[in-house]
PDB file of C-alpha atoms in Angstrom:
ATOM      1  CA  UNK W   1     113.367  94.020  76.293  1.00 44.00           C
ATOM      2  CA  UNK W   2     115.091  95.500  79.529  1.00 46.00           C
ATOM      3  CA  UNK W   3     112.736  97.163  82.062  1.00 44.00           C
ATOM      4  CA  UNK W   4     114.901 100.634  81.094  1.00 45.00           C
ATOM      5  CA  UNK W   5     114.334 100.184  77.421  1.00 48.00           C
ATOM      6  CA  UNK W   6     110.785  99.603  77.995  1.00 40.00           C
ATOM      7  CA  UNK W   7     110.168 102.614  80.584  1.00 38.00           C
ATOM      8  CA  UNK W   8     112.066 105.052  77.702  1.00 40.00           C
ATOM      9  CA  UNK W   9     109.855 104.048  75.067  1.00 45.00           C
ATOM     10  CA  UNK W  10     106.570 104.345  77.134  1.00 35.00           C
ATOM     11  CA  UNK W  11     108.284 107.841  78.099  1.00 34.00           C
ATOM     12  CA  UNK W  12     108.881 108.704  74.674  1.00 38.00           C
ATOM     13  CA  UNK W  13     105.146 107.793  73.606  1.00 36.00           C
ATOM     14  CA  UNK W  14     103.512 109.830  76.222  1.00 36.00           C
ATOM     15  CA  UNK W  15     106.098 112.953  75.266  1.00 33.00           C
ATOM     16  CA  UNK W  16     104.452 112.544  71.570  1.00 36.00           C
ATOM     17  CA  UNK W  17     100.531 113.007  72.797  1.00 36.00           C
ATOM     18  CA  UNK W  18      98.921 116.355  72.908  1.00 34.00           C
ATOM     19  CA  UNK W  19      99.098 118.103  76.171  1.00 30.00           C
ATOM     20  CA  UNK W  20      95.881 117.898  78.051  1.00 32.00           C
ATOM     21  CA  UNK W  21      95.331 119.985  81.346  1.00 35.00           C
ATOM     22  CA  UNK W  22      95.216 118.107  84.627  1.00 33.00           C
ATOM     23  CA  UNK W  23      91.579 117.768  86.338  1.00 36.00           C
ATOM     24  CA  UNK W  24      92.658 120.632  88.632  1.00 42.00           C
ATOM     25  CA  UNK W  25      93.964 123.108  85.793  1.00 76.00           C
ATOM     26  CA  UNK W  26      90.368 124.321  85.144  1.00 89.00           C
ATOM     27  CA  UNK W  27      91.657 127.790  83.835  1.00 97.00           C
ATOM     28  CA  UNK W  28      91.021 131.030  85.482  1.00 98.00           C
ATOM     29  CA  UNK W  29      87.404 132.620  85.496  1.00 98.00           C
ATOM     30  CA  UNK W  30      87.014 136.032  86.543  1.00 98.00           C
ATOM     31  CA  UNK W  31      83.124 137.069  87.842  1.00 98.00           C
ATOM     32  CA  UNK W  32      82.199 140.712  88.203  1.00 98.00           C
ATOM     33  CA  UNK W  33      79.429 141.986  90.580  1.00 98.00           C
ATOM     34  CA  UNK W  34      80.490 139.190  93.174  1.00 98.00           C
ATOM     35  CA  UNK W  35      80.529 140.353  96.623  1.00 97.00           C
ATOM     36  CA  UNK W  36      76.513 139.302  96.885  1.00 96.00           C
ATOM     37  CA  UNK W  37      73.838 137.176  95.248  1.00 95.00           C
ATOM     38  CA  UNK W  38      74.634 135.213  91.790  1.00 97.00           C
ATOM     39  CA  UNK W  39      77.593 136.381  91.640  1.00 98.00           C
ATOM     40  CA  UNK W  40      79.135 135.064  94.895  1.00 98.00           C
ATOM     41  CA  UNK W  41      77.277 131.975  94.142  1.00 98.00           C
ATOM     42  CA  UNK W  42      79.375 131.548  91.100  1.00 98.00           C
ATOM     43  CA  UNK W  43      82.313 132.319  92.806  1.00 98.00           C
ATOM     44  CA  UNK W  44      81.723 129.887  95.838  1.00 98.00           C
ATOM     45  CA  UNK W  45      80.702 126.710  92.880  1.00 98.00           C
ATOM     46  CA  UNK W  46      83.887 127.634  90.511  1.00 98.00           C
ATOM     47  CA  UNK W  47      85.347 127.238  93.617  1.00 98.00           C
ATOM     48  CA  UNK W  48      84.551 124.343  94.814  1.00 97.00           C
ATOM     49  CA  UNK W  49      84.964 123.157  91.317  1.00 97.00           C
ATOM     50  CA  UNK W  50      88.266 124.024  91.156  1.00 97.00           C
ATOM     51  CA  UNK W  51      88.649 126.952  89.091  1.00 98.00           C
ATOM     52  CA  UNK W  52      91.007 130.066  89.824  1.00 98.00           C
ATOM     53  CA  UNK W  53      88.799 132.287  90.590  1.00 98.00           C
ATOM     54  CA  UNK W  54      89.012 136.236  90.407  1.00 98.00           C
ATOM     55  CA  UNK W  55      85.803 138.156  92.083  1.00 98.00           C
ATOM     56  CA  UNK W  56      85.320 141.616  91.361  1.00 98.00           C
ATOM     57  CA  UNK W  57      83.170 144.252  94.043  1.00 98.00           C
ATOM     58  CA  UNK W  58      83.482 148.065  94.385  1.00 98.00           C
ATOM     59  CA  UNK W  59      83.802 147.600  98.398  1.00 98.00           C
ATOM     60  CA  UNK W  60      86.374 144.737  98.410  1.00 98.00           C
ATOM     61  CA  UNK W  61      87.039 145.563 102.382  1.00 97.00           C
ATOM     62  CA  UNK W  62      82.822 145.436 102.800  1.00 97.00           C
ATOM     63  CA  UNK W  63      83.059 142.025 100.728  1.00 98.00           C
ATOM     64  CA  UNK W  64      82.875 139.652 103.931  1.00 97.00           C
ATOM     65  CA  UNK W  65      81.723 136.682 101.989  1.00 98.00           C
ATOM     66  CA  UNK W  66      83.739 136.822  99.070  1.00 98.00           C
ATOM     67  CA  UNK W  67      87.156 137.381 101.014  1.00 98.00           C
ATOM     68  CA  UNK W  68      85.971 134.304 102.743  1.00 97.00           C
ATOM     69  CA  UNK W  69      86.251 132.219  99.402  1.00 97.00           C
ATOM     70  CA  UNK W  70      89.560 132.533  98.870  1.00 96.00           C
ATOM     71  CA  UNK W  71      88.963 133.977  95.486  1.00 98.00           C
ATOM     72  CA  UNK W  72      91.121 136.579  94.748  1.00 98.00           C
ATOM     73  CA  UNK W  73      89.079 139.700  95.540  1.00 98.00           C
ATOM     74  CA  UNK W  74      89.310 142.979  93.149  1.00 98.00           C
ATOM     75  CA  UNK W  75      87.781 146.424  93.284  1.00 98.00           C
ATOM     76  CA  UNK W  76      85.796 147.200  90.211  1.00 98.00           C
ATOM     77  CA  UNK W  77      82.870 149.587  89.309  1.00 98.00           C
ATOM     78  CA  UNK W  78      81.924 148.515  86.023  1.00 98.00           C
ATOM     79  CA  UNK W  79      80.359 151.767  85.592  1.00 98.00           C
ATOM     80  CA  UNK W  80      83.676 154.278  86.249  1.00 98.00           C
ATOM     81  CA  UNK W  81      86.053 153.661  83.555  1.00 98.00           C
ATOM     82  CA  UNK W  82      89.113 154.692  85.508  1.00 98.00           C
ATOM     83  CA  UNK W  83      87.971 151.647  87.912  1.00 98.00           C
ATOM     84  CA  UNK W  84      88.204 149.431  84.723  1.00 98.00           C
ATOM     85  CA  UNK W  85      91.356 150.655  83.755  1.00 98.00           C
ATOM     86  CA  UNK W  86      92.857 150.253  86.945  1.00 98.00           C
ATOM     87  CA  UNK W  87      91.768 146.201  86.931  1.00 98.00           C
ATOM     88  CA  UNK W  88      93.121 145.630  83.692  1.00 98.00           C
ATOM     89  CA  UNK W  89      96.436 147.391  84.875  1.00 98.00           C
ATOM     90  CA  UNK W  90      96.556 145.244  88.116  1.00 98.00           C
ATOM     91  CA  UNK W  91      95.662 142.244  86.379  1.00 98.00           C
ATOM     92  CA  UNK W  92      98.933 142.808  84.143  1.00 98.00           C
ATOM     93  CA  UNK W  93      99.321 139.759  81.733  1.00 97.00           C
ATOM     94  CA  UNK W  94      97.286 137.324  83.533  1.00 98.00           C
ATOM     95  CA  UNK W  95      95.421 135.065  81.284  1.00 98.00           C
ATOM     96  CA  UNK W  96      91.538 134.760  82.017  1.00 98.00           C
ATOM     97  CA  UNK W  97      90.047 131.729  80.463  1.00 98.00           C
ATOM     98  CA  UNK W  98      86.536 132.765  80.986  1.00 98.00           C
ATOM     99  CA  UNK W  99      84.530 136.485  81.760  1.00 98.00           C
ATOM    100  CA  UNK W 100      81.520 136.298  83.220  1.00 99.00           C
ATOM    101  CA  UNK W 101      80.273 140.114  83.841  1.00 98.00           C
ATOM    102  CA  UNK W 102      77.603 139.636  86.105  1.00 98.00           C
ATOM    103  CA  UNK W 103      77.462 142.902  87.681  1.00 98.00           C
ATOM    104  CA  UNK W 104      73.849 144.565  87.265  1.00 97.00           C
ATOM    105  CA  UNK W 105      71.033 146.550  88.601  1.00 96.00           C
ATOM    106  CA  UNK W 106      67.147 146.570  88.413  1.00 95.00           C
ATOM    107  CA  UNK W 107      65.374 150.012  89.019  1.00 92.00           C
ATOM    108  CA  UNK W 108      61.809 149.055  90.250  1.00 91.00           C
ATOM    109  CA  UNK W 109      60.563 152.658  90.182  1.00 92.00           C
ATOM    110  CA  UNK W 110      59.754 153.341  86.035  1.00 93.00           C
ATOM    111  CA  UNK W 111      57.443 150.904  85.248  1.00 92.00           C
ATOM    112  CA  UNK W 112      55.230 153.655  83.444  1.00 94.00           C
ATOM    113  CA  UNK W 113      55.777 156.696  81.415  1.00 95.00           C
ATOM    114  CA  UNK W 114      55.174 158.673  84.404  1.00 95.00           C
ATOM    115  CA  UNK W 115      57.446 157.533  86.441  1.00 94.00           C
ATOM    116  CA  UNK W 116      60.719 157.203  84.410  1.00 94.00           C
ATOM    117  CA  UNK W 117      63.744 158.807  85.677  1.00 94.00           C
ATOM    118  CA  UNK W 118      66.137 159.518  82.882  1.00 96.00           C
ATOM    119  CA  UNK W 119      68.987 160.086  85.433  1.00 96.00           C
ATOM    120  CA  UNK W 120      68.484 156.184  86.987  1.00 95.00           C
ATOM    121  CA  UNK W 121      67.879 154.878  83.229  1.00 96.00           C
ATOM    122  CA  UNK W 122      71.484 156.143  82.272  1.00 98.00           C
ATOM    123  CA  UNK W 123      72.370 154.209  85.049  1.00 98.00           C
ATOM    124  CA  UNK W 124      70.452 151.497  84.059  1.00 98.00           C
ATOM    125  CA  UNK W 125      72.637 151.805  81.001  1.00 98.00           C
ATOM    126  CA  UNK W 126      76.056 152.582  82.317  1.00 98.00           C
ATOM    127  CA  UNK W 127      76.023 148.874  84.776  1.00 98.00           C
ATOM    128  CA  UNK W 128      73.951 146.959  82.250  1.00 98.00           C
ATOM    129  CA  UNK W 129      74.760 147.832  79.217  1.00 98.00           C
ATOM    130  CA  UNK W 130      78.112 149.558  78.788  1.00 98.00           C
ATOM    131  CA  UNK W 131      79.803 148.201  81.772  1.00 98.00           C
ATOM    132  CA  UNK W 132      80.223 144.815  80.205  1.00 98.00           C
ATOM    133  CA  UNK W 133      81.240 145.731  77.457  1.00 98.00           C
ATOM    134  CA  UNK W 134      83.710 148.356  78.886  1.00 98.00           C
ATOM    135  CA  UNK W 135      85.078 145.479  80.892  1.00 98.00           C
ATOM    136  CA  UNK W 136      85.343 142.832  77.688  1.00 98.00           C
ATOM    137  CA  UNK W 137      87.448 145.707  75.874  1.00 98.00           C
ATOM    138  CA  UNK W 138      89.424 146.175  78.819  1.00 98.00           C
ATOM    139  CA  UNK W 139      90.725 142.444  79.532  1.00 98.00           C
ATOM    140  CA  UNK W 140      90.554 141.377  75.676  1.00 98.00           C
ATOM    141  CA  UNK W 141      94.653 140.973  76.167  1.00 98.00           C
ATOM    142  CA  UNK W 142      93.897 138.942  78.995  1.00 98.00           C
ATOM    143  CA  UNK W 143      90.782 137.132  77.315  1.00 98.00           C
ATOM    144  CA  UNK W 144      93.139 136.768  73.889  1.00 98.00           C
ATOM    145  CA  UNK W 145      95.887 135.271  76.304  1.00 98.00           C
ATOM    146  CA  UNK W 146      93.739 132.437  78.030  1.00 98.00           C
ATOM    147  CA  UNK W 147      92.796 129.191  76.893  1.00 96.00           C
ATOM    148  CA  UNK W 148      89.138 129.693  76.907  1.00 97.00           C
ATOM    149  CA  UNK W 149      87.926 132.621  75.098  1.00 98.00           C
ATOM    150  CA  UNK W 150      84.606 133.022  76.699  1.00 98.00           C
ATOM    151  CA  UNK W 151      82.759 135.966  77.651  1.00 98.00           C
ATOM    152  CA  UNK W 152      79.022 135.303  79.473  1.00 98.00           C
ATOM    153  CA  UNK W 153      77.354 138.203  80.051  1.00 98.00           C
ATOM    154  CA  UNK W 154      74.202 138.042  82.133  1.00 98.00           C
ATOM    155  CA  UNK W 155      71.411 139.057  81.212  1.00 98.00           C
ATOM    156  CA  UNK W 156      67.385 138.492  81.555  1.00 97.00           C
ATOM    157  CA  UNK W 157      64.521 137.379  79.545  1.00 96.00           C
ATOM    158  CA  UNK W 158      62.878 140.724  80.352  1.00 96.00           C
ATOM    159  CA  UNK W 159      65.804 142.126  77.521  1.00 97.00           C
ATOM    160  CA  UNK W 160      63.650 140.032  75.319  1.00 98.00           C
ATOM    161  CA  UNK W 161      61.904 142.089  72.712  1.00 97.00           C
ATOM    162  CA  UNK W 162      59.433 139.154  71.663  1.00 97.00           C
ATOM    163  CA  UNK W 163      59.214 138.066  75.112  1.00 96.00           C
ATOM    164  CA  UNK W 164      57.804 141.709  76.615  1.00 96.00           C
ATOM    165  CA  UNK W 165      54.982 142.350  78.508  1.00 94.00           C
ATOM    166  CA  UNK W 166      56.087 146.381  79.088  1.00 93.00           C
ATOM    167  CA  UNK W 167      56.916 148.019  82.338  1.00 95.00           C
ATOM    168  CA  UNK W 168      60.579 148.445  84.018  1.00 96.00           C
ATOM    169  CA  UNK W 169      61.885 150.306  80.665  1.00 97.00           C
ATOM    170  CA  UNK W 170      65.221 150.897  81.959  1.00 97.00           C
ATOM    171  CA  UNK W 171      65.721 147.476  83.206  1.00 97.00           C
ATOM    172  CA  UNK W 172      64.418 146.149  80.097  1.00 97.00           C
ATOM    173  CA  UNK W 173      66.057 148.204  77.472  1.00 98.00           C
ATOM    174  CA  UNK W 174      69.258 147.790  79.575  1.00 98.00           C
ATOM    175  CA  UNK W 175      69.233 144.198  78.814  1.00 98.00           C
ATOM    176  CA  UNK W 176      68.050 144.557  75.239  1.00 98.00           C
ATOM    177  CA  UNK W 177      71.160 146.658  74.766  1.00 98.00           C
ATOM    178  CA  UNK W 178      73.542 144.475  76.169  1.00 98.00           C
ATOM    179  CA  UNK W 179      71.952 141.208  73.883  1.00 98.00           C
ATOM    180  CA  UNK W 180      72.838 143.482  70.918  1.00 98.00           C
ATOM    181  CA  UNK W 181      76.321 144.429  72.612  1.00 98.00           C
ATOM    182  CA  UNK W 182      77.123 140.523  72.327  1.00 98.00           C
ATOM    183  CA  UNK W 183      75.913 139.820  69.246  1.00 98.00           C
ATOM    184  CA  UNK W 184      78.187 142.317  67.485  1.00 98.00           C
ATOM    185  CA  UNK W 185      81.281 141.061  69.917  1.00 98.00           C
ATOM    186  CA  UNK W 186      80.376 137.920  68.800  1.00 98.00           C
ATOM    187  CA  UNK W 187      80.572 138.773  65.223  1.00 98.00           C
ATOM    188  CA  UNK W 188      83.867 140.566  65.232  1.00 98.00           C
ATOM    189  CA  UNK W 189      85.377 138.217  67.694  1.00 98.00           C
ATOM    190  CA  UNK W 190      84.629 134.836  66.073  1.00 98.00           C
ATOM    191  CA  UNK W 191      87.816 134.504  63.737  1.00 98.00           C
ATOM    192  CA  UNK W 192      90.248 135.103  67.060  1.00 97.00           C
ATOM    193  CA  UNK W 193      88.129 131.857  68.702  1.00 98.00           C
ATOM    194  CA  UNK W 194      86.003 133.319  71.009  1.00 98.00           C
ATOM    195  CA  UNK W 195      82.567 132.297  72.393  1.00 98.00           C
ATOM    196  CA  UNK W 196      80.333 135.225  73.486  1.00 98.00           C
ATOM    197  CA  UNK W 197      76.932 134.490  74.958  1.00 98.00           C
ATOM    198  CA  UNK W 198      74.289 136.294  76.989  1.00 98.00           C
ATOM    199  CA  UNK W 199      72.225 134.086  79.684  1.00 98.00           C
ATOM    200  CA  UNK W 200      69.509 134.386  81.656  1.00 97.00           C
ATOM    201  CA  UNK W 201      69.834 133.233  85.310  1.00 97.00           C
ATOM    202  CA  UNK W 202      65.809 132.292  85.760  1.00 93.00           C
ATOM    203  CA  UNK W 203      63.922 134.008  88.284  1.00 88.00           C
ATOM    204  CA  UNK W 204      65.970 133.668  91.235  1.00 92.00           C
ATOM    205  CA  UNK W 205      65.820 134.031  94.897  1.00 87.00           C
ATOM    206  CA  UNK W 206      68.207 136.595  95.358  1.00 85.00           C
ATOM    207  CA  UNK W 207      67.624 140.867  96.105  1.00 79.00           C
ATOM    208  CA  UNK W 208      66.710 141.555  92.946  1.00 78.00           C
ATOM    209  CA  UNK W 209      64.909 138.484  92.623  1.00 79.00           C
ATOM    210  CA  UNK W 210      62.976 139.083  95.975  1.00 79.00           C
ATOM    211  CA  UNK W 211      61.615 135.816  97.833  1.00 83.00           C
ATOM    212  CA  UNK W 212      59.087 134.333  96.132  1.00 80.00           C
ATOM    213  CA  UNK W 213      61.568 133.875  93.112  1.00 81.00           C
ATOM    214  CA  UNK W 214      61.282 130.451  91.760  1.00 82.00           C
ATOM    215  CA  UNK W 215      64.991 129.121  91.915  1.00 92.00           C
ATOM    216  CA  UNK W 216      67.548 129.112  94.609  1.00 95.00           C
ATOM    217  CA  UNK W 217      70.870 130.712  93.604  1.00 94.00           C
ATOM    218  CA  UNK W 218      72.654 127.466  93.495  1.00 95.00           C
ATOM    219  CA  UNK W 219      69.847 125.826  91.129  1.00 96.00           C
ATOM    220  CA  UNK W 220      70.425 128.530  89.029  1.00 96.00           C
ATOM    221  CA  UNK W 221      74.042 128.918  88.846  1.00 97.00           C
ATOM    222  CA  UNK W 222      74.800 125.059  88.972  1.00 97.00           C
ATOM    223  CA  UNK W 223      72.730 125.008  85.905  1.00 97.00           C
ATOM    224  CA  UNK W 224      74.359 128.021  83.801  1.00 97.00           C
ATOM    225  CA  UNK W 225      77.871 126.663  84.837  1.00 98.00           C
ATOM    226  CA  UNK W 226      76.838 123.218  83.336  1.00 98.00           C
ATOM    227  CA  UNK W 227      75.436 125.080  79.750  1.00 98.00           C
ATOM    228  CA  UNK W 228      79.067 127.188  80.049  1.00 98.00           C
ATOM    229  CA  UNK W 229      81.209 124.380  80.652  1.00 98.00           C
ATOM    230  CA  UNK W 230      80.242 122.872  77.348  1.00 97.00           C
ATOM    231  CA  UNK W 231      80.204 126.093  75.385  1.00 98.00           C
ATOM    232  CA  UNK W 232      81.717 125.585  71.981  1.00 97.00           C
ATOM    233  CA  UNK W 233      82.671 128.399  69.255  1.00 97.00           C
ATOM    234  CA  UNK W 234      78.986 127.177  67.644  1.00 97.00           C
ATOM    235  CA  UNK W 235      77.670 128.841  70.540  1.00 98.00           C
ATOM    236  CA  UNK W 236      78.834 131.993  69.825  1.00 98.00           C
ATOM    237  CA  UNK W 237      76.222 134.647  69.655  1.00 98.00           C
ATOM    238  CA  UNK W 238      73.225 133.092  71.106  1.00 98.00           C
ATOM    239  CA  UNK W 239      70.892 133.709  73.804  1.00 98.00           C
ATOM    240  CA  UNK W 240      70.704 130.727  76.503  1.00 98.00           C
ATOM    241  CA  UNK W 241      68.203 130.301  79.253  1.00 97.00           C
ATOM    242  CA  UNK W 242      70.208 128.939  82.742  1.00 97.00           C
ATOM    243  CA  UNK W 243      69.306 125.336  81.515  1.00 97.00           C
ATOM    244  CA  UNK W 244      70.690 125.936  78.000  1.00 97.00           C
ATOM    245  CA  UNK W 245      67.436 126.274  75.942  1.00 98.00           C
ATOM    246  CA  UNK W 246      67.896 129.405  73.764  1.00 98.00           C
ATOM    247  CA  UNK W 247      65.690 132.129  74.296  1.00 98.00           C
ATOM    248  CA  UNK W 248      63.837 134.158  71.346  1.00 97.00           C
ATOM    249  CA  UNK W 249      65.429 138.083  71.334  1.00 96.00           C
TER     250      UNK W 249
END
């Protein structure tokens, strides 16, 4: 057989095979609250893995470390409907494979009934519960256009009703609400091939977690990315620890 005939046969076989993305074609990931802490570490590790990353911050011009990563940086306040809508408009028809709803807040001043501040509690729900819901709804066309169809919302084991030991009214209840929101979304979006999960990052040494925490940011994010990269549609609706173990509701 002539060499040209062999090459033609090989080419025909290759063309008949299903398309497989190259090692560098990892996909597009959008991370909210990416200017510091876990969000920034997510961006840095995702960039190192070869993903195309979009990181959001309320004040992009002040997000020096985020801008230095090389990721696409976008303005976003997850508690502001107009800001979320503006982000969706700027993104246009950009496909998003993985959405990581990371932006969150912790109010430490409401550990007892006497210390409750209902305005602060409403703010916690706007950021921690409604924020991920608002962003996911706005970016659903982008997620539908992506290959991954994955929504990861960063929650906390403090949102587990079974594990609750009291204190931190606004943080605990807003994360419990987020868990329920994820469960509802997972049921609705399952027929479209989506995977929606909530994840506890562990007790991490961040501004929120404090210096006494047991995990470093690189350890927490490396663990969560290991879980995220191995999610399947059968994982949808579940509550995972950063190491992949399931947590009780």
